[in-house]
Amino acid sequence: MKIYTREKFLELPAGTLYATGALVVFEGLFVKGETIRNAEGKAIDWSCRDLTMIASEDTGDMLSRFNDMAENGASYPLEDSYGREGRFDDSDIFLVYEPADIREMIAVFQEAAGDGPRA
């Protein structure tokens, strides 16, 4: 894994797997989408897919579904769309997973999905 500043992170390619936070305490699991540039071509933001978000129609539906999960044990699928990151905080740092880390995660996910013990 490697830590990037916001400025350097903006230049990473779509498909980059990452978490956000502060040194030692990172949260979430996201996939970086396309970098968004202003009219002059400067990278200013990006789209991302939040791998901790459930599928929903809108914010009200999302809140209702999370409450349904917490109160009634309901289950909803993973969100499959990208949205704009939109924080614009130059002090943000990003923990970026490298190919070896992702292969390790795949092995862990396969085991968790019931696809047999890890080799």
Backbone atoms as SQL, in Angstrom:
CREATE TABLE atoms (id INTEGER PRIMARY KEY, chain TEXT, resi INTEGER, resn TEXT, atom TEXT, x REAL, y REAL, z REAL);
INSERT INTO atoms VALUES
  (1, 'A', 1, 'MET', 'N', 0.854, -1.175, 0.000),
  (2, 'A', 1, 'MET', 'CA', 0.000, 0.000, 0.000),
  (3, 'A', 1, 'MET', 'C', 0.894, 1.229, 0.000),
  (4, 'A', 2, 'LYS', 'N', 0.327, 2.316, -0.481),
  (5, 'A', 2, 'LYS', 'CA', 1.088, 3.552, -0.576),
  (6, 'A', 2, 'LYS', 'C', 0.157, 4.724, -0.261),
  (7, 'A', 3, 'ILE', 'N', 0.684, 5.740, 0.404),
  (8, 'A', 3, 'ILE', 'CA', -0.094, 6.928, 0.751),
  (9, 'A', 3, 'ILE', 'C', 0.179, 8.032, -0.260),
  (10, 'A', 4, 'TYR', 'N', -0.895, 8.676, -0.707),
  (11, 'A', 4, 'TYR', 'CA', -0.813, 9.781, -1.667),
  (12, 'A', 4, 'TYR', 'C', -1.476, 11.025, -1.098),
  (13, 'A', 5, 'THR', 'N', -0.935, 12.183, -1.453),
  (14, 'A', 5, 'THR', 'CA', -1.617, 13.447, -1.186),
  (15, 'A', 5, 'THR', 'C', -2.735, 13.598, -2.205),
  (16, 'A', 6, 'ARG', 'N', -3.630, 14.521, -1.978),
  (17, 'A', 6, 'ARG', 'CA', -4.731, 14.756, -2.910),
  (18, 'A', 6, 'ARG', 'C', -4.199, 15.133, -4.293),
  (19, 'A', 7, 'GLU', 'N', -3.203, 16.007, -4.323),
  (20, 'A', 7, 'GLU', 'CA', -2.643, 16.452, -5.599),
  (21, 'A', 7, 'GLU', 'C', -2.132, 15.276, -6.420),
  (22, 'A', 8, 'LYS', 'N', -1.383, 14.373, -5.803),
  (23, 'A', 8, 'LYS', 'CA', -0.846, 13.215, -6.523),
  (24, 'A', 8, 'LYS', 'C', -1.941, 12.193, -6.829),
  (25, 'A', 9, 'PHE', 'N', -2.891, 12.048, -5.912),
  (26, 'A', 9, 'PHE', 'CA', -3.984, 11.095, -6.101),
  (27, 'A', 9, 'PHE', 'C', -4.813, 11.442, -7.338),
  (28, 'A', 10, 'LEU', 'N', -5.042, 12.734, -7.548),
  (29, 'A', 10, 'LEU', 'CA', -5.837, 13.172, -8.697),
  (30, 'A', 10, 'LEU', 'C', -5.290, 12.657, -10.020),
  (31, 'A', 11, 'GLU', 'N', -4.002, 12.400, -10.093),
  (32, 'A', 11, 'GLU', 'CA', -3.383, 11.955, -11.339),
  (33, 'A', 11, 'GLU', 'C', -3.395, 10.432, -11.512),
  (34, 'A', 12, 'LEU', 'N', -3.851, 9.698, -10.500),
  (35, 'A', 12, 'LEU', 'CA', -3.904, 8.239, -10.619),
  (36, 'A', 12, 'LEU', 'C', -5.022, 7.830, -11.571),
  (37, 'A', 13, 'PRO', 'N', -4.901, 6.673, -12.190),
  (38, 'A', 13, 'PRO', 'CA', -5.902, 6.254, -13.183),
  (39, 'A', 13, 'PRO', 'C', -7.211, 5.787, -12.560),
  (40, 'A', 14, 'ALA', 'N', -8.246, 5.827, -13.385),
  (41, 'A', 14, 'ALA', 'CA', -9.522, 5.237, -12.985),
  (42, 'A', 14, 'ALA', 'C', -9.283, 3.764, -12.680),
  (43, 'A', 15, 'GLY', 'N', -10.013, 3.244, -11.706),
  (44, 'A', 15, 'GLY', 'CA', -9.843, 1.849, -11.308),
  (45, 'A', 15, 'GLY', 'C', -8.974, 1.687, -10.072),
  (46, 'A', 16, 'THR', 'N', -8.340, 2.764, -9.617),
  (47, 'A', 16, 'THR', 'CA', -7.502, 2.719, -8.415),
  (48, 'A', 16, 'THR', 'C', -8.369, 2.427, -7.201),
  (49, 'A', 17, 'LEU', 'N', -7.968, 1.441, -6.390),
  (50, 'A', 17, 'LEU', 'CA', -8.683, 1.058, -5.176),
  (51, 'A', 17, 'LEU', 'C', -8.036, 1.786, -4.004),
  (52, 'A', 18, 'TYR', 'N', -8.848, 2.439, -3.150),
  (53, 'A', 18, 'TYR', 'CA', -8.273, 3.252, -2.085),
  (54, 'A', 18, 'TYR', 'C', -9.192, 3.395, -0.874),
  (55, 'A', 19, 'ALA', 'N', -8.611, 3.889, 0.219),
  (56, 'A', 19, 'ALA', 'CA', -9.331, 4.271, 1.433),
  (57, 'A', 19, 'ALA', 'C', -8.916, 5.696, 1.763),
  (58, 'A', 20, 'THR', 'N', -9.717, 6.387, 2.563),
  (59, 'A', 20, 'THR', 'CA', -9.398, 7.751, 2.960),
  (60, 'A', 20, 'THR', 'C', -9.275, 7.834, 4.468),
  (61, 'A', 21, 'GLY', 'N', -8.644, 8.901, 4.945),
  (62, 'A', 21, 'GLY', 'CA', -8.560, 9.096, 6.384),
  (63, 'A', 21, 'GLY', 'C', -7.339, 9.875, 6.783),
  (64, 'A', 22, 'ALA', 'N', -6.765, 9.444, 7.889),
  (65, 'A', 22, 'ALA', 'CA', -5.577, 10.081, 8.452),
  (66, 'A', 22, 'ALA', 'C', -4.562, 8.983, 8.731),
  (67, 'A', 23, 'LEU', 'N', -3.325, 9.388, 8.964),
  (68, 'A', 23, 'LEU', 'CA', -2.286, 8.390, 9.228),
  (69, 'A', 23, 'LEU', 'C', -2.749, 7.386, 10.267),
  (70, 'A', 24, 'VAL', 'N', -2.613, 6.149, 9.957),
  (71, 'A', 24, 'VAL', 'CA', -2.935, 4.977, 10.778),
  (72, 'A', 24, 'VAL', 'C', -4.431, 4.671, 10.825),
  (73, 'A', 25, 'VAL', 'N', -5.301, 5.644, 10.589),
  (74, 'A', 25, 'VAL', 'CA', -6.744, 5.419, 10.670),
  (75, 'A', 25, 'VAL', 'C', -7.384, 5.746, 9.326),
  (76, 'A', 26, 'PHE', 'N', -7.582, 4.726, 8.499),
  (77, 'A', 26, 'PHE', 'CA', -8.207, 4.902, 7.191),
  (78, 'A', 26, 'PHE', 'C', -9.558, 4.212, 7.200),
  (79, 'A', 27, 'GLU', 'N', -10.499, 4.754, 6.431),
  (80, 'A', 27, 'GLU', 'CA', -11.858, 4.221, 6.416),
  (81, 'A', 27, 'GLU', 'C', -12.374, 4.103, 4.991),
  (82, 'A', 28, 'GLY', 'N', -13.371, 3.263, 4.830),
  (83, 'A', 28, 'GLY', 'CA', -14.029, 3.116, 3.544),
  (84, 'A', 28, 'GLY', 'C', -13.201, 2.303, 2.570),
  (85, 'A', 29, 'LEU', 'N', -13.831, 1.965, 1.498),
  (86, 'A', 29, 'LEU', 'CA', -13.171, 1.277, 0.401),
  (87, 'A', 29, 'LEU', 'C', -13.810, 1.820, -0.863),
  (88, 'A', 30, 'PHE', 'N', -13.006, 2.461, -1.694),
  (89, 'A', 30, 'PHE', 'CA', -13.497, 3.180, -2.861),
  (90, 'A', 30, 'PHE', 'C', -12.738, 2.776, -4.111),
  (91, 'A', 31, 'VAL', 'N', -13.394, 2.946, -5.251),
  (92, 'A', 31, 'VAL', 'CA', -12.755, 2.790, -6.550),
  (93, 'A', 31, 'VAL', 'C', -12.764, 4.168, -7.207),
  (94, 'A', 32, 'LYS', 'N', -11.589, 4.623, -7.603),
  (95, 'A', 32, 'LYS', 'CA', -11.492, 5.926, -8.276),
  (96, 'A', 32, 'LYS', 'C', -12.018, 5.801, -9.696),
  (97, 'A', 33, 'GLY', 'N', -12.874, 6.736, -10.066),
  (98, 'A', 33, 'GLY', 'CA', -13.352, 6.825, -11.437),
  (99, 'A', 33, 'GLY', 'C', -12.495, 7.813, -12.210),
  (100, 'A', 34, 'GLU', 'N', -13.085, 8.420, -13.206),
  (101, 'A', 34, 'GLU', 'CA', -12.365, 9.377, -14.047),
  (102, 'A', 34, 'GLU', 'C', -12.049, 10.663, -13.287),
  (103, 'A', 35, 'THR', 'N', -10.898, 11.230, -13.576),
  (104, 'A', 35, 'THR', 'CA', -10.523, 12.531, -13.027),
  (105, 'A', 35, 'THR', 'C', -11.317, 13.610, -13.751),
  (106, 'A', 36, 'ILE', 'N', -11.797, 14.582, -12.987),
  (107, 'A', 36, 'ILE', 'CA', -12.558, 15.701, -13.541),
  (108, 'A', 36, 'ILE', 'C', -11.616, 16.906, -13.631),
  (109, 'A', 37, 'ARG', 'N', -11.586, 17.516, -14.792),
  (110, 'A', 37, 'ARG', 'CA', -10.682, 18.645, -15.041),
  (111, 'A', 37, 'ARG', 'C', -11.476, 19.904, -15.359),
  (112, 'A', 38, 'ASN', 'N', -10.895, 21.058, -15.007),
  (113, 'A', 38, 'ASN', 'CA', -11.540, 22.329, -15.348),
  (114, 'A', 38, 'ASN', 'C', -11.245, 22.689, -16.803),
  (115, 'A', 39, 'ALA', 'N', -11.713, 23.844, -17.238),
  (116, 'A', 39, 'ALA', 'CA', -11.556, 24.260, -18.632),
  (117, 'A', 39, 'ALA', 'C', -10.096, 24.380, -19.043),
  (118, 'A', 40, 'GLU', 'N', -9.223, 24.661, -18.079),
  (119, 'A', 40, 'GLU', 'CA', -7.792, 24.784, -18.372),
  (120, 'A', 40, 'GLU', 'C', -7.081, 23.436, -18.347),
  (121, 'A', 41, 'GLY', 'N', -7.800, 22.371, -18.022),
  (122, 'A', 41, 'GLY', 'CA', -7.210, 21.037, -17.983),
  (123, 'A', 41, 'GLY', 'C', -6.641, 20.630, -16.649),
  (124, 'A', 42, 'LYS', 'N', -6.800, 21.470, -15.624),
  (125, 'A', 42, 'LYS', 'CA', -6.286, 21.139, -14.289),
  (126, 'A', 42, 'LYS', 'C', -7.225, 20.145, -13.603),
  (127, 'A', 43, 'ALA', 'N', -6.641, 19.101, -13.011),
  (128, 'A', 43, 'ALA', 'CA', -7.419, 18.108, -12.267),
  (129, 'A', 43, 'ALA', 'C', -7.992, 18.766, -11.015),
  (130, 'A', 44, 'ILE', 'N', -9.324, 18.677, -10.853),
  (131, 'A', 44, 'ILE', 'CA', -9.966, 19.329, -9.715),
  (132, 'A', 44, 'ILE', 'C', -10.785, 18.375, -8.845),
  (133, 'A', 45, 'ASP', 'N', -11.186, 17.227, -9.366),
  (134, 'A', 45, 'ASP', 'CA', -12.021, 16.296, -8.619),
  (135, 'A', 45, 'ASP', 'C', -12.017, 14.958, -9.352),
  (136, 'A', 46, 'TRP', 'N', -12.800, 14.006, -8.888),
  (137, 'A', 46, 'TRP', 'CA', -12.912, 12.706, -9.554),
  (138, 'A', 46, 'TRP', 'C', -14.240, 12.070, -9.179),
  (139, 'A', 47, 'SER', 'N', -14.631, 11.097, -9.965),
  (140, 'A', 47, 'SER', 'CA', -15.785, 10.289, -9.606),
  (141, 'A', 47, 'SER', 'C', -15.270, 9.080, -8.834),
  (142, 'A', 48, 'CYS', 'N', -16.136, 8.517, -8.002),
  (143, 'A', 48, 'CYS', 'CA', -15.713, 7.353, -7.221),
  (144, 'A', 48, 'CYS', 'C', -16.902, 6.443, -6.958),
  (145, 'A', 49, 'ARG', 'N', -16.577, 5.203, -6.709),
  (146, 'A', 49, 'ARG', 'CA', -17.576, 4.204, -6.321),
  (147, 'A', 49, 'ARG', 'C', -17.273, 3.808, -4.883),
  (148, 'A', 50, 'ASP', 'N', -18.259, 3.967, -4.018),
  (149, 'A', 50, 'ASP', 'CA', -18.121, 3.653, -2.601),
  (150, 'A', 50, 'ASP', 'C', -18.526, 2.198, -2.390),
  (151, 'A', 51, 'LEU', 'N', -17.563, 1.359, -2.058),
  (152, 'A', 51, 'LEU', 'CA', -17.841, -0.071, -1.871),
  (153, 'A', 51, 'LEU', 'C', -18.421, -0.387, -0.499),
  (154, 'A', 52, 'THR', 'N', -18.792, 0.658, 0.258),
  (155, 'A', 52, 'THR', 'CA', -19.495, 0.459, 1.524),
  (156, 'A', 52, 'THR', 'C', -20.921, 0.981, 1.454),
  (157, 'A', 53, 'MET', 'N', -21.387, 1.333, 0.242),
  (158, 'A', 53, 'MET', 'CA', -22.714, 1.934, 0.074),
  (159, 'A', 53, 'MET', 'C', -23.687, 0.927, -0.542),
  (160, 'A', 54, 'ILE', 'N', -24.918, 0.968, -0.061),
  (161, 'A', 54, 'ILE', 'CA', -25.960, 0.106, -0.608),
  (162, 'A', 54, 'ILE', 'C', -26.651, 0.785, -1.785),
  (163, 'A', 55, 'ALA', 'N', -27.241, -0.003, -2.655),
  (164, 'A', 55, 'ALA', 'CA', -28.011, 0.513, -3.783),
  (165, 'A', 55, 'ALA', 'C', -29.269, 1.193, -3.251),
  (166, 'A', 56, 'SER', 'N', -29.579, 2.365, -3.812),
  (167, 'A', 56, 'SER', 'CA', -30.786, 3.092, -3.419),
  (168, 'A', 56, 'SER', 'C', -31.155, 4.083, -4.515),
  (169, 'A', 57, 'GLU', 'N', -32.387, 4.558, -4.475),
  (170, 'A', 57, 'GLU', 'CA', -32.883, 5.494, -5.483),
  (171, 'A', 57, 'GLU', 'C', -32.434, 6.926, -5.209),
  (172, 'A', 58, 'ASP', 'N', -32.369, 7.298, -3.932),
  (173, 'A', 58, 'ASP', 'CA', -31.999, 8.655, -3.536),
  (174, 'A', 58, 'ASP', 'C', -31.600, 8.636, -2.064),
  (175, 'A', 59, 'THR', 'N', -31.283, 9.802, -1.503),
  (176, 'A', 59, 'THR', 'CA', -30.817, 9.862, -0.116),
  (177, 'A', 59, 'THR', 'C', -31.864, 9.353, 0.865),
  (178, 'A', 60, 'GLY', 'N', -33.124, 9.737, 0.660),
  (179, 'A', 60, 'GLY', 'CA', -34.189, 9.272, 1.547),
  (180, 'A', 60, 'GLY', 'C', -34.322, 7.761, 1.522),
  (181, 'A', 61, 'ASP', 'N', -34.265, 7.182, 0.324),
  (182, 'A', 61, 'ASP', 'CA', -34.342, 5.731, 0.173),
  (183, 'A', 61, 'ASP', 'C', -33.146, 5.064, 0.841),
  (184, 'A', 62, 'MET', 'N', -31.951, 5.644, 0.680),
  (185, 'A', 62, 'MET', 'CA', -30.755, 5.084, 1.296),
  (186, 'A', 62, 'MET', 'C', -30.909, 5.053, 2.821),
  (187, 'A', 63, 'LEU', 'N', -31.345, 6.168, 3.414),
  (188, 'A', 63, 'LEU', 'CA', -31.519, 6.218, 4.869),
  (189, 'A', 63, 'LEU', 'C', -32.554, 5.216, 5.332),
  (190, 'A', 64, 'SER', 'N', -33.646, 5.102, 4.584),
  (191, 'A', 64, 'SER', 'CA', -34.698, 4.140, 4.921),
  (192, 'A', 64, 'SER', 'C', -34.160, 2.712, 4.871),
  (193, 'A', 65, 'ARG', 'N', -33.367, 2.421, 3.842),
  (194, 'A', 65, 'ARG', 'CA', -32.822, 1.072, 3.706),
  (195, 'A', 65, 'ARG', 'C', -31.812, 0.750, 4.805),
  (196, 'A', 66, 'PHE', 'N', -30.954, 1.704, 5.161),
  (197, 'A', 66, 'PHE', 'CA', -30.015, 1.455, 6.260),
  (198, 'A', 66, 'PHE', 'C', -30.774, 1.211, 7.563),
  (199, 'A', 67, 'ASN', 'N', -31.832, 1.986, 7.814),
  (200, 'A', 67, 'ASN', 'CA', -32.651, 1.755, 9.006),
  (201, 'A', 67, 'ASN', 'C', -33.310, 0.384, 8.957),
  (202, 'A', 68, 'ASP', 'N', -33.804, -0.017, 7.797),
  (203, 'A', 68, 'ASP', 'CA', -34.425, -1.328, 7.626),
  (204, 'A', 68, 'ASP', 'C', -33.414, -2.434, 7.921),
  (205, 'A', 69, 'MET', 'N', -32.184, -2.232, 7.479),
  (206, 'A', 69, 'MET', 'CA', -31.136, -3.220, 7.753),
  (207, 'A', 69, 'MET', 'C', -30.861, -3.310, 9.249),
  (208, 'A', 70, 'ALA', 'N', -30.724, -2.148, 9.896),
  (209, 'A', 70, 'ALA', 'CA', -30.385, -2.113, 11.324),
  (210, 'A', 70, 'ALA', 'C', -31.529, -2.626, 12.198),
  (211, 'A', 71, 'GLU', 'N', -32.750, -2.257, 11.854),
  (212, 'A', 71, 'GLU', 'CA', -33.889, -2.585, 12.702),
  (213, 'A', 71, 'GLU', 'C', -34.542, -3.928, 12.389),
  (214, 'A', 72, 'ASN', 'N', -34.505, -4.350, 11.128),
  (215, 'A', 72, 'ASN', 'CA', -35.248, -5.541, 10.721),
  (216, 'A', 72, 'ASN', 'C', -34.402, -6.641, 10.107),
  (217, 'A', 73, 'GLY', 'N', -33.106, -6.416, 10.008),
  (218, 'A', 73, 'GLY', 'CA', -32.230, -7.434, 9.435),
  (219, 'A', 73, 'GLY', 'C', -32.341, -7.557, 7.924),
  (220, 'A', 74, 'ALA', 'N', -32.884, -6.510, 7.280),
  (221, 'A', 74, 'ALA', 'CA', -33.025, -6.542, 5.819),
  (222, 'A', 74, 'ALA', 'C', -31.656, -6.580, 5.151),
  (223, 'A', 75, 'SER', 'N', -31.648, -6.947, 3.888),
  (224, 'A', 75, 'SER', 'CA', -30.419, -7.025, 3.103),
  (225, 'A', 75, 'SER', 'C', -30.627, -6.283, 1.791),
  (226, 'A', 76, 'TYR', 'N', -29.655, -5.474, 1.408),
  (227, 'A', 76, 'TYR', 'CA', -29.705, -4.739, 0.150),
  (228, 'A', 76, 'TYR', 'C', -28.382, -4.911, -0.574),
  (229, 'A', 77, 'PRO', 'N', -28.405, -4.875, -1.906),
  (230, 'A', 77, 'PRO', 'CA', -27.167, -5.081, -2.672),
  (231, 'A', 77, 'PRO', 'C', -26.248, -3.865, -2.629),
  (232, 'A', 78, 'LEU', 'N', -25.022, -4.115, -3.008),
  (233, 'A', 78, 'LEU', 'CA', -23.994, -3.093, -3.111),
  (234, 'A', 78, 'LEU', 'C', -24.334, -2.100, -4.213),
  (235, 'A', 79, 'GLU', 'N', -24.122, -0.820, -3.946),
  (236, 'A', 79, 'GLU', 'CA', -24.311, 0.229, -4.966),
  (237, 'A', 79, 'GLU', 'C', -23.357, -0.047, -6.119),
  (238, 'A', 80, 'ASP', 'N', -23.831, 0.143, -7.352),
  (239, 'A', 80, 'ASP', 'CA', -22.973, -0.164, -8.499),
  (240, 'A', 80, 'ASP', 'C', -22.665, 1.060, -9.361),
  (241, 'A', 81, 'SER', 'N', -22.929, 2.257, -8.836),
  (242, 'A', 81, 'SER', 'CA', -22.676, 3.449, -9.637),
  (243, 'A', 81, 'SER', 'C', -21.590, 4.329, -9.015),
  (244, 'A', 82, 'TYR', 'N', -21.137, 5.263, -9.811),
  (245, 'A', 82, 'TYR', 'CA', -20.111, 6.217, -9.392),
  (246, 'A', 82, 'TYR', 'C', -20.757, 7.581, -9.138),
  (247, 'A', 83, 'GLY', 'N', -20.199, 8.315, -8.177),
  (248, 'A', 83, 'GLY', 'CA', -20.636, 9.675, -7.901),
  (249, 'A', 83, 'GLY', 'C', -19.411, 10.560, -7.739),
  (250, 'A', 84, 'ARG', 'N', -19.620, 11.825, -7.732),
  (251, 'A', 84, 'ARG', 'CA', -18.518, 12.765, -7.600),
  (252, 'A', 84, 'ARG', 'C', -18.020, 12.787, -6.160),
  (253, 'A', 85, 'GLU', 'N', -16.705, 12.824, -5.970),
  (254, 'A', 85, 'GLU', 'CA', -16.121, 12.845, -4.627),
  (255, 'A', 85, 'GLU', 'C', -16.472, 14.157, -3.938),
  (256, 'A', 86, 'GLY', 'N', -16.055, 15.286, -4.479),
  (257, 'A', 86, 'GLY', 'CA', -16.541, 16.591, -4.070),
  (258, 'A', 86, 'GLY', 'C', -16.113, 17.176, -2.746),
  (259, 'A', 87, 'ARG', 'N', -15.051, 16.679, -2.120),
  (260, 'A', 87, 'ARG', 'CA', -14.621, 17.274, -0.849),
  (261, 'A', 87, 'ARG', 'C', -13.710, 18.490, -1.043),
  (262, 'A', 88, 'PHE', 'N', -12.855, 18.456, -2.024),
  (263, 'A', 88, 'PHE', 'CA', -11.967, 19.577, -2.352),
  (264, 'A', 88, 'PHE', 'C', -11.061, 19.982, -1.185),
  (265, 'A', 89, 'ASP', 'N', -10.634, 19.023, -0.366),
  (266, 'A', 89, 'ASP', 'CA', -9.773, 19.320, 0.782),
  (267, 'A', 89, 'ASP', 'C', -8.345, 18.886, 0.462),
  (268, 'A', 90, 'ASP', 'N', -7.474, 19.852, 0.252),
  (269, 'A', 90, 'ASP', 'CA', -6.092, 19.553, -0.123),
  (270, 'A', 90, 'ASP', 'C', -5.299, 18.846, 0.968),
  (271, 'A', 91, 'SER', 'N', -5.818, 18.808, 2.197),
  (272, 'A', 91, 'SER', 'CA', -5.102, 18.105, 3.269),
  (273, 'A', 91, 'SER', 'C', -5.447, 16.617, 3.325),
  (274, 'A', 92, 'ASP', 'N', -6.422, 16.169, 2.531),
  (275, 'A', 92, 'ASP', 'CA', -6.795, 14.748, 2.505),
  (276, 'A', 92, 'ASP', 'C', -5.622, 13.887, 2.044),
  (277, 'A', 93, 'ILE', 'N', -5.547, 12.684, 2.617),
  (278, 'A', 93, 'ILE', 'CA', -4.572, 11.693, 2.153),
  (279, 'A', 93, 'ILE', 'C', -5.321, 10.411, 1.817),
  (280, 'A', 94, 'PHE', 'N', -4.686, 9.598, 0.972),
  (281, 'A', 94, 'PHE', 'CA', -5.338, 8.417, 0.427),
  (282, 'A', 94, 'PHE', 'C', -4.416, 7.215, 0.544),
  (283, 'A', 95, 'LEU', 'N', -4.935, 6.131, 1.084),
  (284, 'A', 95, 'LEU', 'CA', -4.211, 4.868, 1.167),
  (285, 'A', 95, 'LEU', 'C', -4.578, 4.077, -0.076),
  (286, 'A', 96, 'VAL', 'N', -3.625, 3.920, -0.973),
  (287, 'A', 96, 'VAL', 'CA', -3.879, 3.273, -2.258),
  (288, 'A', 96, 'VAL', 'C', -3.348, 1.846, -2.228),
  (289, 'A', 97, 'TYR', 'N', -4.209, 0.917, -2.627),
  (290, 'A', 97, 'TYR', 'CA', -3.841, -0.492, -2.664),
  (291, 'A', 97, 'TYR', 'C', -3.109, -0.792, -3.965),
  (292, 'A', 98, 'GLU', 'N', -2.007, -1.491, -3.833),
  (293, 'A', 98, 'GLU', 'CA', -1.188, -1.876, -4.979),
  (294, 'A', 98, 'GLU', 'C', -1.588, -3.278, -5.435),
  (295, 'A', 99, 'PRO', 'N', -1.136, -3.717, -6.614),
  (296, 'A', 99, 'PRO', 'CA', -1.565, -5.017, -7.149),
  (297, 'A', 99, 'PRO', 'C', -1.415, -6.190, -6.171),
  (298, 'A', 100, 'ALA', 'N', -0.317, -6.280, -5.448),
  (299, 'A', 100, 'ALA', 'CA', -0.142, -7.391, -4.499),
  (300, 'A', 100, 'ALA', 'C', -1.176, -7.327, -3.377),
  (301, 'A', 101, 'ASP', 'N', -1.512, -6.106, -2.942),
  (302, 'A', 101, 'ASP', 'CA', -2.527, -5.939, -1.900),
  (303, 'A', 101, 'ASP', 'C', -3.890, -6.392, -2.410),
  (304, 'A', 102, 'ILE', 'N', -4.186, -6.050, -3.652),
  (305, 'A', 102, 'ILE', 'CA', -5.476, -6.403, -4.243),
  (306, 'A', 102, 'ILE', 'C', -5.584, -7.915, -4.430),
  (307, 'A', 103, 'ARG', 'N', -4.498, -8.552, -4.835),
  (308, 'A', 103, 'ARG', 'CA', -4.520, -10.022, -4.952),
  (309, 'A', 103, 'ARG', 'C', -4.775, -10.659, -3.587),
  (310, 'A', 104, 'GLU', 'N', -4.178, -10.120, -2.534),
  (311, 'A', 104, 'GLU', 'CA', -4.420, -10.635, -1.181),
  (312, 'A', 104, 'GLU', 'C', -5.883, -10.424, -0.794),
  (313, 'A', 105, 'MET', 'N', -6.433, -9.269, -1.112),
  (314, 'A', 105, 'MET', 'CA', -7.837, -8.997, -0.805),
  (315, 'A', 105, 'MET', 'C', -8.747, -9.960, -1.560),
  (316, 'A', 106, 'ILE', 'N', -8.428, -10.235, -2.811),
  (317, 'A', 106, 'ILE', 'CA', -9.228, -11.174, -3.604),
  (318, 'A', 106, 'ILE', 'C', -9.256, -12.536, -2.923),
  (319, 'A', 107, 'ALA', 'N', -8.105, -12.991, -2.446),
  (320, 'A', 107, 'ALA', 'CA', -8.046, -14.281, -1.757),
  (321, 'A', 107, 'ALA', 'C', -8.912, -14.263, -0.501),
  (322, 'A', 108, 'VAL', 'N', -8.861, -13.184, 0.245),
  (323, 'A', 108, 'VAL', 'CA', -9.675, -13.053, 1.454),
  (324, 'A', 108, 'VAL', 'C', -11.161, -13.030, 1.084),
  (325, 'A', 109, 'PHE', 'N', -11.517, -12.277, 0.032),
  (326, 'A', 109, 'PHE', 'CA', -12.909, -12.198, -0.394),
  (327, 'A', 109, 'PHE', 'C', -13.417, -13.543, -0.900),
  (328, 'A', 110, 'GLN', 'N', -12.579, -14.290, -1.617),
  (329, 'A', 110, 'GLN', 'CA', -12.994, -15.604, -2.106),
  (330, 'A', 110, 'GLN', 'C', -13.280, -16.541, -0.943),
  (331, 'A', 111, 'GLU', 'N', -12.443, -16.488, 0.081),
  (332, 'A', 111, 'GLU', 'CA', -12.675, -17.315, 1.258),
  (333, 'A', 111, 'GLU', 'C', -13.958, -16.887, 1.956),
  (334, 'A', 112, 'ALA', 'N', -14.174, -15.575, 2.103),
  (335, 'A', 112, 'ALA', 'CA', -15.369, -15.074, 2.758),
  (336, 'A', 112, 'ALA', 'C', -16.629, -15.412, 1.966),
  (337, 'A', 113, 'ALA', 'N', -16.509, -15.510, 0.641),
  (338, 'A', 113, 'ALA', 'CA', -17.659, -15.843, -0.217),
  (339, 'A', 113, 'ALA', 'C', -17.951, -17.337, -0.214),
  (340, 'A', 114, 'GLY', 'N', -17.133, -18.115, 0.477),
  (341, 'A', 114, 'GLY', 'CA', -17.365, -19.545, 0.546),
  (342, 'A', 114, 'GLY', 'C', -16.756, -20.311, -0.613),
  (343, 'A', 115, 'ASP', 'N', -15.791, -19.705, -1.283),
  (344, 'A', 115, 'ASP', 'CA', -15.139, -20.356, -2.424),
  (345, 'A', 115, 'ASP', 'C', -13.936, -21.186, -1.991),
  (346, 'A', 116, 'GLY', 'N', -13.981, -21.674, -0.763),
  (347, 'A', 116, 'GLY', 'CA', -12.931, -22.577, -0.290),
  (348, 'A', 116, 'GLY', 'C', -11.862, -21.868, 0.520),
  (349, 'A', 117, 'PRO', 'N', -11.071, -22.659, 1.223),
  (350, 'A', 117, 'PRO', 'CA', -9.998, -22.085, 2.052),
  (351, 'A', 117, 'PRO', 'C', -8.897, -21.496, 1.188),
  (352, 'A', 118, 'ARG', 'N', -8.206, -20.567, 1.773),
  (353, 'A', 118, 'ARG', 'CA', -7.086, -19.935, 1.060),
  (354, 'A', 118, 'ARG', 'C', -5.963, -20.951, 0.876),
  (355, 'A', 119, 'ALA', 'N', -5.253, -20.811, -0.218),
  (356, 'A', 119, 'ALA', 'CA', -4.126, -21.701, -0.497),
  (357, 'A', 119, 'ALA', 'C', -2.922, -21.336, 0.325);
